[in-house]
Amino acid sequence: MEKIFVTRTSLPPFEEYCAEIRELWDSALITNMGVKHQQLQQKLEALLQGPLTLFVNGHLALEGMLEAMDLPRGGEVITSPFTFVSTTHALVRKGLVPVFCDVLEEDGTLDPEKAEALITERTVAILPIHVYGHPCQVEKLEELSRRHGLKLLYDAAHAFDVQYKDVPLVRYGDASILSFHATKVFSTIEGGAVCYSDKALRQRLEDLTNFGIRDYESCPQVGGNAKMNEFQAAMGLCNLRHWEENRERRKEAALAYREQLSSSVRFLEPRPGTRPNYAYCPVLFSSRAQRDRVHEALGRKDIHCRKYFYPLTSRLECYEGSFKGNTPIAQNLSERVLTLPLSASLTGEDIRRICLSLRENL
């Protein structure tokens, strides 16, 4: 039978993309924040209701956000290990010290009360993750960060066009990053963005993406090369036209899973007041052994789920024992969670096949 992967990239019709890049082919102007780059930035700013800066990928967007905030090297940043390794890597690569905080059992997001207990004179920021696109407790984290004078920066890689209380989720905190990787709900093949409220950050972030160069004779700061190219932006423009349709298809698939599996597994759900993007379908099993048995059995039938996130980043070889943090809830979730296949192209028959195989191996 046909393989079913945990995700499948949403692509526009081939002819539509070819038409979008025709002028790039004719002009040979394919980089340096060109016409497509500017068009995509403007459309995303309208959709997400505020300023943003595009990056070549989400990880460099994360590093750029941290650097733009001028956080002192050696400063501690309270964050979660229940995330993709990029989050932790970005902190370490920017000379910051991750302090691992436990998460809330109901949705896997950072626990504000436990975060406050970790604040010391060395703490400079809090970096929570909107895991699976589920909003963190943004009100509590906002109050906490302001009371202690800390930067509040979100890893919103999963949260494209998620709204919480009718506000785009990326508009909470001092800044948020998005990922437009091929596995995300909205893709520019690779890509990412930093969203922020302080427009003074725009020049700083643009400098960081373009070697610090302002014009042919001016380079006021040290920067890197993290510009989104025109072919990526063209893909983004095409995919944006199909975004609402794709979200509805993902929603239908997510609801079908709930209808067929609600008595068999526990679904991790976003908080009330959330308009989700249906990026992932995370479910919890009763034990690690049960999760692993189902994962292996489905794999043998070419149904490829993912232990997302397992292991915790704090348990990886490069970090184990290196940084502070006691996270038993995060550890428990990581041992029981499995993300089921979810994409705009997933069919009803695919979902029935997945659910039948899952129930047979509980």
mmCIF file of C-alpha atoms in Angstrom:
data_model
loop_
_atom_site.group_PDB
_atom_site.id
_atom_site.type_symbol
_atom_site.label_atom_id
_atom_site.label_comp_id
_atom_site.label_asym_id
_atom_site.label_seq_id
_atom_site.Cartn_x
_atom_site.Cartn_y
_atom_site.Cartn_z
ATOM 1 C CA MET A 1 0.000 0.000 0.000
ATOM 2 C CA GLU A 2 1.049 3.596 -0.499
ATOM 3 C CA LYS A 3 3.307 5.051 2.178
ATOM 4 C CA ILE A 4 1.742 7.588 4.526
ATOM 5 C CA PHE A 5 4.208 10.037 6.057
ATOM 6 C CA VAL A 6 3.707 12.122 9.184
ATOM 7 C CA THR A 7 3.400 15.163 6.948
ATOM 8 C CA ARG A 8 3.343 15.956 3.258
ATOM 9 C CA THR A 9 4.371 19.293 1.829
ATOM 10 C CA SER A 10 1.545 21.395 0.414
ATOM 11 C CA LEU A 11 2.533 22.563 -3.053
ATOM 12 C CA PRO A 12 0.670 24.803 -5.490
ATOM 13 C CA PRO A 13 -0.149 23.596 -9.009
ATOM 14 C CA PHE A 14 3.084 23.248 -10.973
ATOM 15 C CA GLU A 15 1.926 25.674 -13.653
ATOM 16 C CA GLU A 16 1.087 28.304 -11.039
ATOM 17 C CA TYR A 17 4.594 28.223 -9.609
ATOM 18 C CA CYS A 18 6.146 28.350 -13.070
ATOM 19 C CA ALA A 19 4.069 31.427 -13.865
ATOM 20 C CA GLU A 20 5.131 33.035 -10.576
ATOM 21 C CA ILE A 21 8.847 32.610 -11.295
ATOM 22 C CA ARG A 22 8.658 33.547 -14.989
ATOM 23 C CA GLU A 23 9.717 37.137 -14.381
ATOM 24 C CA LEU A 24 12.592 35.955 -12.153
ATOM 25 C CA TRP A 25 13.840 33.791 -15.007
ATOM 26 C CA ASP A 26 13.611 36.685 -17.407
ATOM 27 C CA SER A 27 15.283 39.243 -15.137
ATOM 28 C CA ALA A 28 17.801 36.951 -13.352
ATOM 29 C CA LEU A 29 17.167 39.024 -10.212
ATOM 30 C CA ILE A 30 16.771 36.264 -7.653
ATOM 31 C CA THR A 31 18.117 37.589 -4.345
ATOM 32 C CA ASN A 32 18.778 40.702 -2.215
ATOM 33 C CA MET A 33 15.218 41.307 -0.991
ATOM 34 C CA GLY A 34 13.713 41.628 -4.455
ATOM 35 C CA VAL A 35 10.171 42.109 -5.701
ATOM 36 C CA LYS A 36 8.832 38.697 -4.625
ATOM 37 C CA HIS A 37 10.450 39.056 -1.209
ATOM 38 C CA GLN A 38 8.779 42.436 -0.718
ATOM 39 C CA GLN A 39 5.407 41.170 -1.939
ATOM 40 C CA LEU A 40 5.454 38.179 0.396
ATOM 41 C CA GLN A 41 6.502 40.324 3.358
ATOM 42 C CA GLN A 42 3.635 42.744 2.740
ATOM 43 C CA LYS A 43 1.033 39.984 2.389
ATOM 44 C CA LEU A 44 2.216 38.208 5.527
ATOM 45 C CA GLU A 45 2.246 41.459 7.496
ATOM 46 C CA ALA A 46 -1.381 42.022 6.471
ATOM 47 C CA LEU A 47 -2.382 38.477 7.431
ATOM 48 C CA LEU A 48 -0.471 38.476 10.724
ATOM 49 C CA GLN A 49 -1.351 42.077 11.589
ATOM 50 C CA GLY A 50 2.061 43.558 12.183
ATOM 51 C CA PRO A 51 5.688 43.929 11.112
ATOM 52 C CA LEU A 52 7.958 40.996 10.369
ATOM 53 C CA THR A 53 11.301 40.260 8.736
ATOM 54 C CA LEU A 54 11.803 37.276 6.423
ATOM 55 C CA PHE A 55 14.704 34.840 6.849
ATOM 56 C CA VAL A 56 16.096 32.029 4.729
ATOM 57 C CA ASN A 57 15.022 29.497 7.396
ATOM 58 C CA GLY A 58 13.385 29.327 10.787
ATOM 59 C CA HIS A 59 16.536 28.495 12.720
ATOM 60 C CA LEU A 60 18.372 31.590 11.509
ATOM 61 C CA ALA A 61 15.234 33.578 12.297
ATOM 62 C CA LEU A 62 15.497 32.278 15.868
ATOM 63 C CA GLU A 63 19.175 33.150 16.123
ATOM 64 C CA GLY A 64 18.446 36.542 14.566
ATOM 65 C CA MET A 65 15.693 37.260 17.097
ATOM 66 C CA LEU A 66 18.013 36.456 19.995
ATOM 67 C CA GLU A 67 20.825 38.577 18.555
ATOM 68 C CA ALA A 68 18.542 41.511 17.787
ATOM 69 C CA MET A 69 17.536 41.678 21.453
ATOM 70 C CA ASP A 70 21.174 42.275 22.509
ATOM 71 C CA LEU A 71 20.976 39.664 25.256
ATOM 72 C CA PRO A 72 24.278 39.510 27.162
ATOM 73 C CA ARG A 73 26.479 36.468 26.551
ATOM 74 C CA GLY A 74 26.297 34.107 29.485
ATOM 75 C CA GLY A 75 22.783 35.265 30.377
ATOM 76 C CA GLU A 76 20.278 32.601 31.405
ATOM 77 C CA VAL A 77 17.140 32.022 29.334
ATOM 78 C CA ILE A 78 14.279 30.008 30.805
ATOM 79 C CA THR A 79 12.925 27.632 28.177
ATOM 80 C CA SER A 80 11.461 24.180 27.623
ATOM 81 C CA PRO A 81 13.247 20.985 26.558
ATOM 82 C CA PHE A 82 9.968 19.723 25.040
ATOM 83 C CA THR A 83 10.790 21.133 21.627
ATOM 84 C CA PHE A 84 12.782 20.595 18.463
ATOM 85 C CA VAL A 85 16.519 20.839 19.029
ATOM 86 C CA SER A 86 16.737 24.102 17.039
ATOM 87 C CA THR A 87 15.351 26.024 20.034
ATOM 88 C CA THR A 88 18.103 24.918 22.377
ATOM 89 C CA HIS A 89 20.826 25.068 19.737
ATOM 90 C CA ALA A 90 20.010 28.705 18.940
ATOM 91 C CA LEU A 91 20.431 29.725 22.578
ATOM 92 C CA VAL A 92 23.743 27.949 22.950
ATOM 93 C CA ARG A 93 25.084 29.178 19.608
ATOM 94 C CA LYS A 94 24.337 32.756 20.693
ATOM 95 C CA GLY A 95 26.276 32.332 23.936
ATOM 96 C CA LEU A 96 23.202 32.078 26.151
ATOM 97 C CA VAL A 97 22.546 29.512 28.880
ATOM 98 C CA PRO A 98 19.291 27.521 28.648
ATOM 99 C CA VAL A 99 17.567 26.829 31.948
ATOM 100 C CA PHE A 100 15.078 24.032 31.413
ATOM 101 C CA CYS A 101 11.613 24.535 32.863
ATOM 102 C CA ASP A 102 8.860 21.942 33.093
ATOM 103 C CA VAL A 103 5.651 22.111 31.074
ATOM 104 C CA LEU A 104 1.917 21.918 31.678
ATOM 105 C CA GLU A 105 0.583 18.381 31.468
ATOM 106 C CA GLU A 106 -2.560 19.449 29.588
ATOM 107 C CA ASP A 107 -0.865 20.899 26.504
ATOM 108 C CA GLY A 108 2.941 20.658 26.791
ATOM 109 C CA THR A 109 3.556 24.414 26.983
ATOM 110 C CA LEU A 110 5.835 26.153 29.492
ATOM 111 C CA ASP A 111 4.534 26.285 33.082
ATOM 112 C CA PRO A 112 4.579 29.986 34.170
ATOM 113 C CA GLU A 113 4.671 29.215 37.899
ATOM 114 C CA LYS A 114 7.630 26.896 37.554
ATOM 115 C CA ALA A 115 9.316 29.440 35.289
ATOM 116 C CA GLU A 116 9.097 32.102 37.975
ATOM 117 C CA ALA A 117 10.780 29.805 40.488
ATOM 118 C CA LEU A 118 13.780 29.570 38.130
ATOM 119 C CA ILE A 119 14.396 33.319 37.796
ATOM 120 C CA THR A 120 17.727 34.513 39.194
ATOM 121 C CA GLU A 121 19.853 37.633 38.841
ATOM 122 C CA ARG A 122 21.394 35.978 35.766
ATOM 123 C CA THR A 123 18.071 35.530 33.942
ATOM 124 C CA VAL A 124 17.718 37.759 30.870
ATOM 125 C CA ALA A 125 14.764 36.292 28.975
ATOM 126 C CA ILE A 126 12.033 33.665 28.788
ATOM 127 C CA LEU A 127 11.722 31.596 25.595
ATOM 128 C CA PRO A 128 8.525 29.494 25.634
ATOM 129 C CA ILE A 129 7.377 27.321 22.725
ATOM 130 C CA HIS A 130 3.855 27.319 21.280
ATOM 131 C CA VAL A 131 4.248 23.574 20.942
ATOM 132 C CA TYR A 132 2.133 22.016 18.135
ATOM 133 C CA GLY A 133 0.739 25.529 17.639
ATOM 134 C CA HIS A 134 -0.922 25.410 21.076
ATOM 135 C CA PRO A 135 -0.799 28.854 22.726
ATOM 136 C CA CYS A 136 1.224 29.178 25.896
ATOM 137 C CA GLN A 137 -0.370 30.907 28.870
ATOM 138 C CA VAL A 138 0.525 34.215 27.282
ATOM 139 C CA GLU A 139 -1.188 36.468 29.830
ATOM 140 C CA LYS A 140 0.644 34.933 32.779
ATOM 141 C CA LEU A 141 3.954 34.922 30.945
ATOM 142 C CA GLU A 142 3.495 38.569 29.945
ATOM 143 C CA GLU A 143 2.837 39.603 33.527
ATOM 144 C CA LEU A 144 5.758 37.534 34.761
ATOM 145 C CA SER A 145 8.258 38.913 32.257
ATOM 146 C CA ARG A 146 7.240 42.536 32.802
ATOM 147 C CA ARG A 147 7.354 42.223 36.583
ATOM 148 C CA HIS A 148 10.905 40.878 36.422
ATOM 149 C CA GLY A 149 12.097 43.072 33.554
ATOM 150 C CA LEU A 150 12.789 40.150 31.202
ATOM 151 C CA LYS A 151 12.471 39.806 27.449
ATOM 152 C CA LEU A 152 9.638 37.483 26.407
ATOM 153 C CA LEU A 153 10.481 35.734 23.138
ATOM 154 C CA TYR A 154 8.402 32.955 21.588
ATOM 155 C CA ASP A 155 9.341 30.017 19.426
ATOM 156 C CA ALA A 156 6.179 30.016 17.312
ATOM 157 C CA ALA A 157 7.585 27.759 14.584
ATOM 158 C CA HIS A 158 4.363 25.699 14.647
ATOM 159 C CA ALA A 159 1.945 28.599 15.025
ATOM 160 C CA PHE A 160 1.495 30.152 11.586
ATOM 161 C CA ASP A 161 -1.821 32.051 11.514
ATOM 162 C CA VAL A 162 -2.926 30.664 14.879
ATOM 163 C CA GLN A 163 -5.074 33.182 16.709
ATOM 164 C CA TYR A 164 -5.669 33.414 20.444
ATOM 165 C CA LYS A 165 -8.562 35.582 21.629
ATOM 166 C CA ASP A 166 -8.835 36.984 18.086
ATOM 167 C CA VAL A 167 -5.193 38.149 18.062
ATOM 168 C CA PRO A 168 -2.489 36.488 15.937
ATOM 169 C CA LEU A 169 -0.426 34.420 18.357
ATOM 170 C CA VAL A 170 2.816 35.890 17.004
ATOM 171 C CA ARG A 171 1.768 39.311 18.343
ATOM 172 C CA TYR A 172 2.197 38.300 21.980
ATOM 173 C CA GLY A 173 5.509 38.986 23.727
ATOM 174 C CA ASP A 174 8.420 41.083 22.500
ATOM 175 C CA ALA A 175 9.006 38.933 19.402
ATOM 176 C CA SER A 176 8.166 35.542 17.899
ATOM 177 C CA ILE A 177 9.688 33.391 15.200
ATOM 178 C CA LEU A 178 7.921 31.381 12.505
ATOM 179 C CA SER A 179 9.233 28.520 10.407
ATOM 180 C CA PHE A 180 8.224 28.082 6.763
ATOM 181 C CA HIS A 181 10.025 24.760 6.359
ATOM 182 C CA ALA A 182 8.583 22.234 3.907
ATOM 183 C CA THR A 183 7.053 20.280 6.809
ATOM 184 C CA LYS A 184 5.103 23.275 8.134
ATOM 185 C CA VAL A 185 1.486 24.190 7.366
ATOM 186 C CA PHE A 186 2.677 27.172 5.308
ATOM 187 C CA SER A 187 5.876 26.639 3.372
ATOM 188 C CA THR A 188 8.347 28.628 1.323
ATOM 189 C CA ILE A 189 10.345 25.391 0.808
ATOM 190 C CA GLU A 190 12.711 26.655 3.503
ATOM 191 C CA GLY A 191 12.149 29.947 5.236
ATOM 192 C CA GLY A 192 11.174 31.744 8.392
ATOM 193 C CA ALA A 193 10.349 35.098 9.913
ATOM 194 C CA VAL A 194 10.713 37.181 13.042
ATOM 195 C CA CYS A 195 7.513 38.968 14.095
ATOM 196 C CA TYR A 196 7.714 41.920 16.493
ATOM 197 C CA SER A 197 5.864 45.002 17.706
ATOM 198 C CA ASP A 198 8.772 47.449 18.021
ATOM 199 C CA LYS A 199 9.328 48.695 14.463
ATOM 200 C CA ALA A 200 12.801 49.850 15.470
ATOM 201 C CA LEU A 201 13.780 46.178 15.260
ATOM 202 C CA ARG A 202 13.204 46.065 11.505
ATOM 203 C CA GLN A 203 16.485 47.723 10.523
ATOM 204 C CA ARG A 204 18.428 45.687 13.054
ATOM 205 C CA LEU A 205 16.976 42.410 11.757
ATOM 206 C CA GLU A 206 17.430 43.346 8.102
ATOM 207 C CA ASP A 207 21.070 44.168 8.843
ATOM 208 C CA LEU A 208 21.522 40.755 10.433
ATOM 209 C CA THR A 209 20.227 39.013 7.297
ATOM 210 C CA ASN A 210 22.498 40.936 4.902
ATOM 211 C CA PHE A 211 26.013 41.053 6.406
ATOM 212 C CA GLY A 212 25.171 44.324 8.215
ATOM 213 C CA ILE A 213 25.280 46.163 4.887
ATOM 214 C CA ARG A 214 23.014 49.210 4.509
ATOM 215 C CA ASP A 215 24.175 50.345 1.075
ATOM 216 C CA TYR A 216 27.198 49.988 -1.213
ATOM 217 C CA GLU A 217 29.447 52.001 1.111
ATOM 218 C CA SER A 218 27.919 51.489 4.567
ATOM 219 C CA CYS A 219 28.152 48.501 6.921
ATOM 220 C CA PRO A 220 27.323 49.760 10.441
ATOM 221 C CA GLN A 221 27.185 46.374 12.158
ATOM 222 C CA VAL A 222 28.348 42.795 11.855
ATOM 223 C CA GLY A 223 25.730 40.597 10.205
ATOM 224 C CA GLY A 224 25.362 37.261 8.512
ATOM 225 C CA ASN A 225 23.693 36.032 5.344
ATOM 226 C CA ALA A 226 20.148 34.897 6.087
ATOM 227 C CA LYS A 227 18.114 36.488 3.296
ATOM 228 C CA MET A 228 15.150 34.658 1.828
ATOM 229 C CA ASN A 229 15.697 34.286 -1.919
ATOM 230 C CA GLU A 230 13.161 35.094 -4.616
ATOM 231 C CA PHE A 231 12.354 31.467 -5.485
ATOM 232 C CA GLN A 232 11.399 30.808 -1.853
ATOM 233 C CA ALA A 233 9.290 33.971 -1.753
ATOM 234 C CA ALA A 234 7.562 32.967 -4.994
ATOM 235 C CA MET A 235 6.632 29.613 -3.451
ATOM 236 C CA GLY A 236 5.287 31.472 -0.420
ATOM 237 C CA LEU A 237 3.128 33.729 -2.596
ATOM 238 C CA CYS A 238 1.661 30.698 -4.344
ATOM 239 C CA ASN A 239 1.050 28.739 -1.160
ATOM 240 C CA LEU A 240 -0.542 31.730 0.535
ATOM 241 C CA ARG A 241 -3.288 31.726 -2.110
ATOM 242 C CA HIS A 242 -4.179 28.151 -1.100
ATOM 243 C CA TRP A 243 -3.660 28.527 2.653
ATOM 244 C CA GLU A 244 -7.308 28.780 3.756
ATOM 245 C CA GLU A 245 -8.304 25.789 1.635
ATOM 246 C CA ASN A 246 -5.418 23.734 3.021
ATOM 247 C CA ARG A 247 -6.289 24.637 6.607
ATOM 248 C CA GLU A 248 -9.866 23.484 6.070
ATOM 249 C CA ARG A 249 -8.641 20.160 4.717
ATOM 250 C CA ARG A 250 -6.339 19.718 7.682
ATOM 251 C CA LYS A 251 -9.216 20.585 10.011
ATOM 252 C CA GLU A 252 -11.407 17.908 8.420
ATOM 253 C CA ALA A 253 -8.655 15.332 8.894
ATOM 254 C CA ALA A 254 -8.098 16.350 12.523
ATOM 255 C CA LEU A 255 -11.823 16.066 13.283
ATOM 256 C CA ALA A 256 -11.970 12.645 11.615
ATOM 257 C CA TYR A 257 -9.164 11.427 13.881
ATOM 258 C CA ARG A 258 -11.048 12.632 16.941
ATOM 259 C CA GLU A 259 -14.229 10.936 15.840
ATOM 260 C CA GLN A 260 -12.503 7.589 15.323
ATOM 261 C CA LEU A 261 -9.941 7.595 18.144
ATOM 262 C CA SER A 262 -11.391 9.627 21.036
ATOM 263 C CA SER A 263 -12.063 6.473 23.073
ATOM 264 C CA SER A 264 -8.624 4.988 22.367
ATOM 265 C CA VAL A 265 -6.066 7.749 22.963
ATOM 266 C CA ARG A 266 -5.894 11.194 24.532
ATOM 267 C CA PHE A 267 -5.564 14.172 22.201
ATOM 268 C CA LEU A 268 -3.466 17.152 23.216
ATOM 269 C CA GLU A 269 -5.729 20.132 22.618
ATOM 270 C CA PRO A 270 -5.092 23.900 22.489
ATOM 271 C CA ARG A 271 -6.517 26.246 25.096
ATOM 272 C CA PRO A 272 -10.076 27.643 24.793
ATOM 273 C CA GLY A 273 -10.082 30.818 22.721
ATOM 274 C CA THR A 274 -7.702 29.382 20.125
ATOM 275 C CA ARG A 275 -8.268 29.342 16.386
ATOM 276 C CA PRO A 276 -5.833 26.539 15.500
ATOM 277 C CA ASN A 277 -3.986 25.876 12.264
ATOM 278 C CA TYR A 278 -4.125 22.061 12.564
ATOM 279 C CA ALA A 279 -0.386 21.782 12.132
ATOM 280 C CA TYR A 280 -0.069 18.492 14.032
ATOM 281 C CA CYS A 281 -2.168 15.732 15.538
ATOM 282 C CA PRO A 282 -0.403 14.779 18.817
ATOM 283 C CA VAL A 283 -1.899 11.930 20.846
ATOM 284 C CA LEU A 284 -0.873 10.413 24.170
ATOM 285 C CA PHE A 285 -0.702 6.719 25.005
ATOM 286 C CA SER A 286 -0.899 5.124 28.441
ATOM 287 C CA SER A 287 2.802 4.282 28.524
ATOM 288 C CA ARG A 288 6.034 4.507 26.589
ATOM 289 C CA ALA A 289 5.816 0.801 25.838
ATOM 290 C CA GLN A 290 2.375 1.189 24.282
ATOM 291 C CA ARG A 291 3.475 4.237 22.275
ATOM 292 C CA ASP A 292 6.548 2.451 20.953
ATOM 293 C CA ARG A 293 4.553 -0.672 20.087
ATOM 294 C CA VAL A 294 2.045 1.333 18.063
ATOM 295 C CA HIS A 295 4.816 3.372 16.411
ATOM 296 C CA GLU A 296 6.669 0.238 15.300
ATOM 297 C CA ALA A 297 3.537 -1.597 14.170
ATOM 298 C CA LEU A 298 2.332 1.317 12.048
ATOM 299 C CA GLY A 299 5.806 1.698 10.571
ATOM 300 C CA ARG A 300 5.725 -1.903 9.388
ATOM 301 C CA LYS A 301 2.563 -0.994 7.479
ATOM 302 C CA ASP A 302 4.233 2.048 5.902
ATOM 303 C CA ILE A 303 2.360 4.466 8.174
ATOM 304 C CA HIS A 304 5.086 6.755 9.419
ATOM 305 C CA CYS A 305 4.228 8.620 12.622
ATOM 306 C CA ARG A 306 6.742 10.593 14.689
ATOM 307 C CA LYS A 307 7.787 10.622 18.350
ATOM 308 C CA TYR A 308 7.596 14.394 18.397
ATOM 309 C CA PHE A 309 9.206 15.468 20.743
ATOM 310 C CA TYR A 310 11.371 12.602 21.943
ATOM 311 C CA PRO A 311 13.864 12.663 23.451
ATOM 312 C CA LEU A 312 13.832 15.968 25.294
ATOM 313 C CA THR A 313 16.602 18.272 24.086
ATOM 314 C CA SER A 314 18.033 18.195 27.607
ATOM 315 C CA ARG A 315 18.531 14.415 27.182
ATOM 316 C CA LEU A 316 20.465 14.633 23.912
ATOM 317 C CA GLU A 317 24.141 13.656 23.989
ATOM 318 C CA CYS A 318 25.311 17.211 23.329
ATOM 319 C CA TYR A 319 23.411 18.625 26.328
ATOM 320 C CA GLU A 320 22.785 15.893 28.901
ATOM 321 C CA GLY A 321 23.962 17.142 32.277
ATOM 322 C CA SER A 322 25.132 20.481 30.877
ATOM 323 C CA PHE A 323 22.328 22.768 32.042
ATOM 324 C CA LYS A 324 19.952 23.143 34.959
ATOM 325 C CA GLY A 325 16.426 21.817 34.892
ATOM 326 C CA ASN A 326 14.073 19.297 36.491
ATOM 327 C CA THR A 327 11.318 18.424 34.015
ATOM 328 C CA PRO A 328 9.434 15.229 34.957
ATOM 329 C CA ILE A 329 6.179 16.250 33.248
ATOM 330 C CA ALA A 330 7.974 17.034 30.003
ATOM 331 C CA GLN A 331 9.801 13.707 30.268
ATOM 332 C CA ASN A 332 6.529 11.841 30.775
ATOM 333 C CA LEU A 333 4.883 13.533 27.799
ATOM 334 C CA SER A 334 7.874 12.874 25.556
ATOM 335 C CA GLU A 335 7.717 9.157 26.355
ATOM 336 C CA ARG A 336 3.994 8.840 25.557
ATOM 337 C CA VAL A 337 3.387 11.244 22.660
ATOM 338 C CA LEU A 338 3.054 10.344 19.008
ATOM 339 C CA THR A 339 2.119 12.719 16.197
ATOM 340 C CA LEU A 340 -0.142 11.047 13.670
ATOM 341 C CA PRO A 341 0.061 11.787 9.936
ATOM 342 C CA LEU A 342 -1.654 15.055 9.054
ATOM 343 C CA SER A 343 -1.616 16.987 5.801
ATOM 344 C CA ALA A 344 -3.966 18.719 3.403
ATOM 345 C CA SER A 345 -3.733 15.730 1.052
ATOM 346 C CA LEU A 346 -4.637 13.068 3.640
ATOM 347 C CA THR A 347 -7.793 11.221 2.558
ATOM 348 C CA GLY A 348 -10.628 9.749 4.552
ATOM 349 C CA GLU A 349 -9.470 6.278 3.529
ATOM 350 C CA ASP A 350 -5.952 7.097 4.768
ATOM 351 C CA ILE A 351 -7.344 8.096 8.153
ATOM 352 C CA ARG A 352 -9.471 4.957 8.448
ATOM 353 C CA ARG A 353 -6.426 2.831 7.635
ATOM 354 C CA ILE A 354 -4.318 4.644 10.252
ATOM 355 C CA CYS A 355 -6.988 4.457 12.958
ATOM 356 C CA LEU A 356 -7.702 0.776 12.339
ATOM 357 C CA SER A 357 -4.013 -0.088 12.541
ATOM 358 C CA LEU A 358 -3.577 1.981 15.690
ATOM 359 C CA ARG A 359 -6.500 0.376 17.521
ATOM 360 C CA GLU A 360 -5.325 -3.105 16.523
ATOM 361 C CA ASN A 361 -2.025 -2.521 18.329
ATOM 362 C CA LEU A 362 -3.138 -0.928 21.594
#
